[in-house]
CSV table of C-alpha atoms in Angstrom, one decimal:
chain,number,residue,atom,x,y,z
A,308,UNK,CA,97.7,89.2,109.3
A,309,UNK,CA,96.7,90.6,106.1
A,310,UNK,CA,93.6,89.5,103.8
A,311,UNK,CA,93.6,90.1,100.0
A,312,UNK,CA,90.5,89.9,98.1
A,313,UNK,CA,90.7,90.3,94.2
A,314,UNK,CA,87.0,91.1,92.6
A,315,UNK,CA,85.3,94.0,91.2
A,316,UNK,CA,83.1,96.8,93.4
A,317,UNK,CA,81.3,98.9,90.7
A,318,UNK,CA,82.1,101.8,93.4
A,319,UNK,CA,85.5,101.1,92.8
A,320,UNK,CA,85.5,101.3,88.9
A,321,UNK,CA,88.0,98.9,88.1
A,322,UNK,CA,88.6,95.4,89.8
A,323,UNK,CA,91.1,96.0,92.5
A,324,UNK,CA,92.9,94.0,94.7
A,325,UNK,CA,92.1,95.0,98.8
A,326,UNK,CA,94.3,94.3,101.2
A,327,UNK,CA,93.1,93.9,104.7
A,328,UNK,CA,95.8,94.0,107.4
A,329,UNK,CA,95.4,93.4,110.9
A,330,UNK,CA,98.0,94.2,113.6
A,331,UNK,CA,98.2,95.4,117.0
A,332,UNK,CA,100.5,98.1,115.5
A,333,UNK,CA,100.0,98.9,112.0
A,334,UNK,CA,103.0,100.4,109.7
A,335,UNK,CA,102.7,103.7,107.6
A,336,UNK,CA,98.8,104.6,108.7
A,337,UNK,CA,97.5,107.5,106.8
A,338,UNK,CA,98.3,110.9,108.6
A,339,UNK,CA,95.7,113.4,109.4
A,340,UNK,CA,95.8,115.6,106.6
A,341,UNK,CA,95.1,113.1,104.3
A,342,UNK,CA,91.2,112.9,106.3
A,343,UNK,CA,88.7,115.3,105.6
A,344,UNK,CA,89.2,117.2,108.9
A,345,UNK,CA,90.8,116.3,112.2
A,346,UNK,CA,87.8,114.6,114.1
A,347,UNK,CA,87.8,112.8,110.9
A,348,UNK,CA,91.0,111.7,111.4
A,349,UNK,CA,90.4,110.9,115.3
A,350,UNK,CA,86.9,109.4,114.8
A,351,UNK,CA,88.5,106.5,111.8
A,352,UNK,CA,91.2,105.7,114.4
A,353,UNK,CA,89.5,105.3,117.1
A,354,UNK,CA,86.9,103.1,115.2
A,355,UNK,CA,90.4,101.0,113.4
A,356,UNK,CA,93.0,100.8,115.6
A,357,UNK,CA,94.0,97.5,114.5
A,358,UNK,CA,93.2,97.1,111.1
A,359,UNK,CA,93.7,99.1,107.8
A,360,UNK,CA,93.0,99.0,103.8
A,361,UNK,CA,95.3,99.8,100.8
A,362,UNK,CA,93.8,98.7,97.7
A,363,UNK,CA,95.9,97.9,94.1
A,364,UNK,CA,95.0,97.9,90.7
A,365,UNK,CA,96.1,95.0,88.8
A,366,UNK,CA,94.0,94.8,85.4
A,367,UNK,CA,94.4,98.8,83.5
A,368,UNK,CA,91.8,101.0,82.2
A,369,UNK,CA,90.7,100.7,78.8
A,370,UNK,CA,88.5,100.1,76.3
A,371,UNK,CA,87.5,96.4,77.2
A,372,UNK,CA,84.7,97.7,79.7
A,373,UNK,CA,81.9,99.4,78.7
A,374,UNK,CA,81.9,103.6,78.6
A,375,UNK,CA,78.5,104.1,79.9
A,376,UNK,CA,78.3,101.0,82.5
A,377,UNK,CA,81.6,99.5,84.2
A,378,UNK,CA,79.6,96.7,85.2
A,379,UNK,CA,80.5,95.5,81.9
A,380,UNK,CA,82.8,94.0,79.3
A,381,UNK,CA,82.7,96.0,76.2
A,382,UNK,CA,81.0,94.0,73.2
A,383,UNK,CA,84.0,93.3,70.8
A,384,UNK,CA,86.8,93.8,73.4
A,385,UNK,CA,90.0,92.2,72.6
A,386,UNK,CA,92.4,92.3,74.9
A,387,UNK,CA,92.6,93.9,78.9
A,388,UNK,CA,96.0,94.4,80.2
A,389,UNK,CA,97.6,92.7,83.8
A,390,UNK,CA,100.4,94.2,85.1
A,391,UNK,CA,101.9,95.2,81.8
A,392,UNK,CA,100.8,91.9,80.3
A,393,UNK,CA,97.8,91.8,77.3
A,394,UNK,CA,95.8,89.3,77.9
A,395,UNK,CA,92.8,88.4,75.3
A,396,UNK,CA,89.4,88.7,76.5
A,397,UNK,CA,87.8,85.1,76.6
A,398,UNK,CA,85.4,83.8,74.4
A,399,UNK,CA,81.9,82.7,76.3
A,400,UNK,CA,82.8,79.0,75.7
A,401,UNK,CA,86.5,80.0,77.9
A,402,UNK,CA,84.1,80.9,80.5
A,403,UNK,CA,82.5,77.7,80.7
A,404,UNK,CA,85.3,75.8,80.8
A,405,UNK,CA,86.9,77.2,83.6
A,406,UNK,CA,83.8,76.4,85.7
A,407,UNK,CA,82.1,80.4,85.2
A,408,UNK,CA,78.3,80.6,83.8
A,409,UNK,CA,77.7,83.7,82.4
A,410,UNK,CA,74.6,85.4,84.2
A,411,UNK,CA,73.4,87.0,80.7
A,412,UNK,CA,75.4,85.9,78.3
A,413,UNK,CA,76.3,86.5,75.5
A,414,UNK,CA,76.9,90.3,77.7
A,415,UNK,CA,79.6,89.5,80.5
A,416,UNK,CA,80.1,90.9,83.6
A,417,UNK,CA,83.2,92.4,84.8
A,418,UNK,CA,83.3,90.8,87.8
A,419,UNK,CA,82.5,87.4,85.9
A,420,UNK,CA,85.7,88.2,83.6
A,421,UNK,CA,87.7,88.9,86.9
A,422,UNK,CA,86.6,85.5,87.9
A,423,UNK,CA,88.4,84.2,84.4
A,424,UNK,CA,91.4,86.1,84.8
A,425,UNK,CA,91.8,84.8,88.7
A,426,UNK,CA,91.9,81.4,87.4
A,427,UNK,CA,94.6,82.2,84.5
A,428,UNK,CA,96.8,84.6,85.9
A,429,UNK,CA,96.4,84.2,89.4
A,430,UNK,CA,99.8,85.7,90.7
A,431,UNK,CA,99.5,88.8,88.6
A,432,UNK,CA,95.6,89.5,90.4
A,433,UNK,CA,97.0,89.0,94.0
A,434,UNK,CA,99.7,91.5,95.8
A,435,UNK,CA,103.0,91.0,95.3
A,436,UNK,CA,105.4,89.9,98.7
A,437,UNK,CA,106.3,94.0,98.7
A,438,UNK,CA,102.7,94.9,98.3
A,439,UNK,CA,101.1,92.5,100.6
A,440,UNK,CA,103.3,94.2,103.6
A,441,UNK,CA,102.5,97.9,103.1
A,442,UNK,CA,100.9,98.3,106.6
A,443,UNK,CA,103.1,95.1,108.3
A,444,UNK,CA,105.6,96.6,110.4
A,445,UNK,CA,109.1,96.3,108.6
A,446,UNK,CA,110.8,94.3,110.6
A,447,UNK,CA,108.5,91.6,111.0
A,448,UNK,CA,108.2,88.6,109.0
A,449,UNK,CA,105.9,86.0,107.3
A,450,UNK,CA,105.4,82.5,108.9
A,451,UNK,CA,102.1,81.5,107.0
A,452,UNK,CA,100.5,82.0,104.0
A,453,UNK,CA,97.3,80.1,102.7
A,454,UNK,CA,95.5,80.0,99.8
A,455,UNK,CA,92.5,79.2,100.7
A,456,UNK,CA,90.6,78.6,104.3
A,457,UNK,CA,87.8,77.8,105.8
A,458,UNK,CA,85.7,81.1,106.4
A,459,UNK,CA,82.8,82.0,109.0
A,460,UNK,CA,79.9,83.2,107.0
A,461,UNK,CA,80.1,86.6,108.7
A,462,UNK,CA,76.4,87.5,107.3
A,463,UNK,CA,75.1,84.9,110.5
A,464,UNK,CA,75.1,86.9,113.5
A,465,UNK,CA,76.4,83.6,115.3
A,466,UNK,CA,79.4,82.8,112.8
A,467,UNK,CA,81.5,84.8,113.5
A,468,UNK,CA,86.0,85.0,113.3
A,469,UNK,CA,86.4,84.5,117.3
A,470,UNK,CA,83.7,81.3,117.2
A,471,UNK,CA,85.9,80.5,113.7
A,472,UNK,CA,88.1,77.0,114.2
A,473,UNK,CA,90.1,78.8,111.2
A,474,UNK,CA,91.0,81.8,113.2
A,475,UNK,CA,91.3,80.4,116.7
A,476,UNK,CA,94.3,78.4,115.4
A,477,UNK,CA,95.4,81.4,113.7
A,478,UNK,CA,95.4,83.7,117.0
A,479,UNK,CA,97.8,80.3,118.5
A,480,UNK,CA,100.2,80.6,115.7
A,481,UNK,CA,100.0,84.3,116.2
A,482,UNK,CA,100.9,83.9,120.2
A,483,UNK,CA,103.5,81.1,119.7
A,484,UNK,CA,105.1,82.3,116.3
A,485,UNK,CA,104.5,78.4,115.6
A,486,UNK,CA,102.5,77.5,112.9
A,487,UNK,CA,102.0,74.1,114.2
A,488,UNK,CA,98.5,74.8,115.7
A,489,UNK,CA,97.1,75.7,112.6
A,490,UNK,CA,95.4,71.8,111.4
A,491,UNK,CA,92.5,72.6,109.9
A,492,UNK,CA,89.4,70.1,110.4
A,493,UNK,CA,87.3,71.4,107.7
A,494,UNK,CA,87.5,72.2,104.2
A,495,UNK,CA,88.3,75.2,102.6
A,496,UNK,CA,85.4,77.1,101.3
A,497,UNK,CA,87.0,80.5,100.3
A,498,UNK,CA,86.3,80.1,96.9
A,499,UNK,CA,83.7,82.4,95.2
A,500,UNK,CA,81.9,79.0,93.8
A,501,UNK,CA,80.8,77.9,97.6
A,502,UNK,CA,79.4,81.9,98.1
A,503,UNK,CA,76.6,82.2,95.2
A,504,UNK,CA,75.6,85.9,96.7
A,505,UNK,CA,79.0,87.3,97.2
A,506,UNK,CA,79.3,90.5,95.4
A,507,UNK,CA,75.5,91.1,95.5
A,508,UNK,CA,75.2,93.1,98.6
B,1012,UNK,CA,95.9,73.7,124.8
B,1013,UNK,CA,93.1,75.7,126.2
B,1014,UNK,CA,91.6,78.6,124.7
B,1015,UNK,CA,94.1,80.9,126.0
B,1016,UNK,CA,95.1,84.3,124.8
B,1017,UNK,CA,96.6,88.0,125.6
B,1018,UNK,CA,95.0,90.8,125.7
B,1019,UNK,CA,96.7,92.2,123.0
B,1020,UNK,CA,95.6,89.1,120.5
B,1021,UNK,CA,92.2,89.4,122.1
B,1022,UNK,CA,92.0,92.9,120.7
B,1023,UNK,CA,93.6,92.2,117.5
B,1024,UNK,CA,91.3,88.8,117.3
B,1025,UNK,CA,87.7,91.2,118.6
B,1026,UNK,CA,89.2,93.8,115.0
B,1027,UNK,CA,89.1,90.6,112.7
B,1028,UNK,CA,85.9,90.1,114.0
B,1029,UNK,CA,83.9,93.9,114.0
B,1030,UNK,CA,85.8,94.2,110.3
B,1031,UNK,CA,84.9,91.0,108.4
B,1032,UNK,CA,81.2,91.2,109.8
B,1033,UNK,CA,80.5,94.0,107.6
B,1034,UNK,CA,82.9,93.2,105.3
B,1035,UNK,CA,81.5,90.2,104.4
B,1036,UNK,CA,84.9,89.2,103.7
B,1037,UNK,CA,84.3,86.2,100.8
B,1038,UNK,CA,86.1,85.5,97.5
B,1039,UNK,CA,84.7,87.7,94.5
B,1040,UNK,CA,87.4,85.8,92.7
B,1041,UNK,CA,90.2,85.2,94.6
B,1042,UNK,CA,91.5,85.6,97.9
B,1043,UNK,CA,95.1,85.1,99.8
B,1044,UNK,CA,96.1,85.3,103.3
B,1045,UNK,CA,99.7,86.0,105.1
B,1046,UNK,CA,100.3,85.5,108.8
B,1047,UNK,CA,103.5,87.7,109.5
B,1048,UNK,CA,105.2,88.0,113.4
């Protein structure tokens, strides 16, 4: 199963795309010199053993976020660039029509400009079929793929994936390889509108 | 159908659950999701 998120972390630098797989065997895992030191190595699979990260980068570096905070869009930027294509940087208005009020504007955020781009260039923010299988074993292959879901609100101690009507149909069309038991009784909710505090953690 | 699974899906099921708690796994912008076999 693999999870991809598009948003920005201001750890990160620039929004990225991150790709959460989960498998009972995972392909291409990162080999031990790559960690810090062997129990490093030891102590990260022993704590993932069925899950694993790879992040992209979809939108480029330049000069449409700001030097000294990359928390936000340059004043004056033009133009960002995803995946080889410019596109211009939105006007606030653009951001109000597509639904997105500016926390301070006329300043914008990068994550609220990621928000703008996901809505007009969504394909170009998420992972590519090649990209979206980098830890998926080779030979196997996709039966499902959603766009949106209903999600547990993981911050409850009680909600939780297991207790999830969403993921308990998944782990069925996982076992049967029929994707028949996935029927859904509740609407989706995945998206960032019906989550006011994502991103502030 | 009862809720009935193997071991090997209860692992891989108890993963999606340790991970997204602290992931807080929720759309910043935009999410996907793939089921492969």
């Amino acid at each position: 199963m693999v999870i991809e998120v598009f948003g920005f972390s201001p750890r990160s630098g620039l929004p990225d795309t991150h790709l959460h797989t989960f498998a009972s065997q995972l392909h291409e895992r990162d080999v031990a010199s790559a960690y810090a030191s062997p129990e490093a190595y030891e102590s990260y699979i022993a704590d993932n053993p069925n899950n694993d990260s790879r992040f992209i980068f979809p939108i480029g570096e330049g000069d449409w976020q700001e030097d000294q905070n990359c928390e936000m869009v340059a004043d004056g930027a033009r133009e960002l660039v995803v995946r080889g294509q410019r596109l211009p940087i939105p006007c606030v208005d653009e951001y109000t029509e597509r639904g997105i009020t500016l926390g301070n504007p006329p300043s914008v955020h990068v994550f609220e400009l990621c928000r703008y781009v996901a809505e007009v260039a969504r394909e170009s923010v998420l992972a590519t079929p090649q990209e979206r299988h980098i830890s998926v074993l080779p030979g196997m292959t996709q039966i499902l793929q959603l766009e949106d879901w209903h999600h547990p609100n993981v911050v409850e101690d009680d909600d939780r994936p297991s207790g999830s009507e969403t993921f308990q149909q998944l782990a069925q069309v996982l076992a049967t390889g029929n994707t028949e038991p996935y029927q859904p009784s509740r609407p989706p909710n995945t998206h960032w509108r019906n989550w006011p505090e994502c991103g502030m953690l | 159908m009862g809720w009935s699974l193997s071991h090997s899906i209860r692992s891989f099921i108890s993963s999606v659950d340790r991970i997204l708690r602290f992931a807080w796994l929720v759309a910043e912008a935009e999410v996907g999701m793939q089921v492969y076999r």
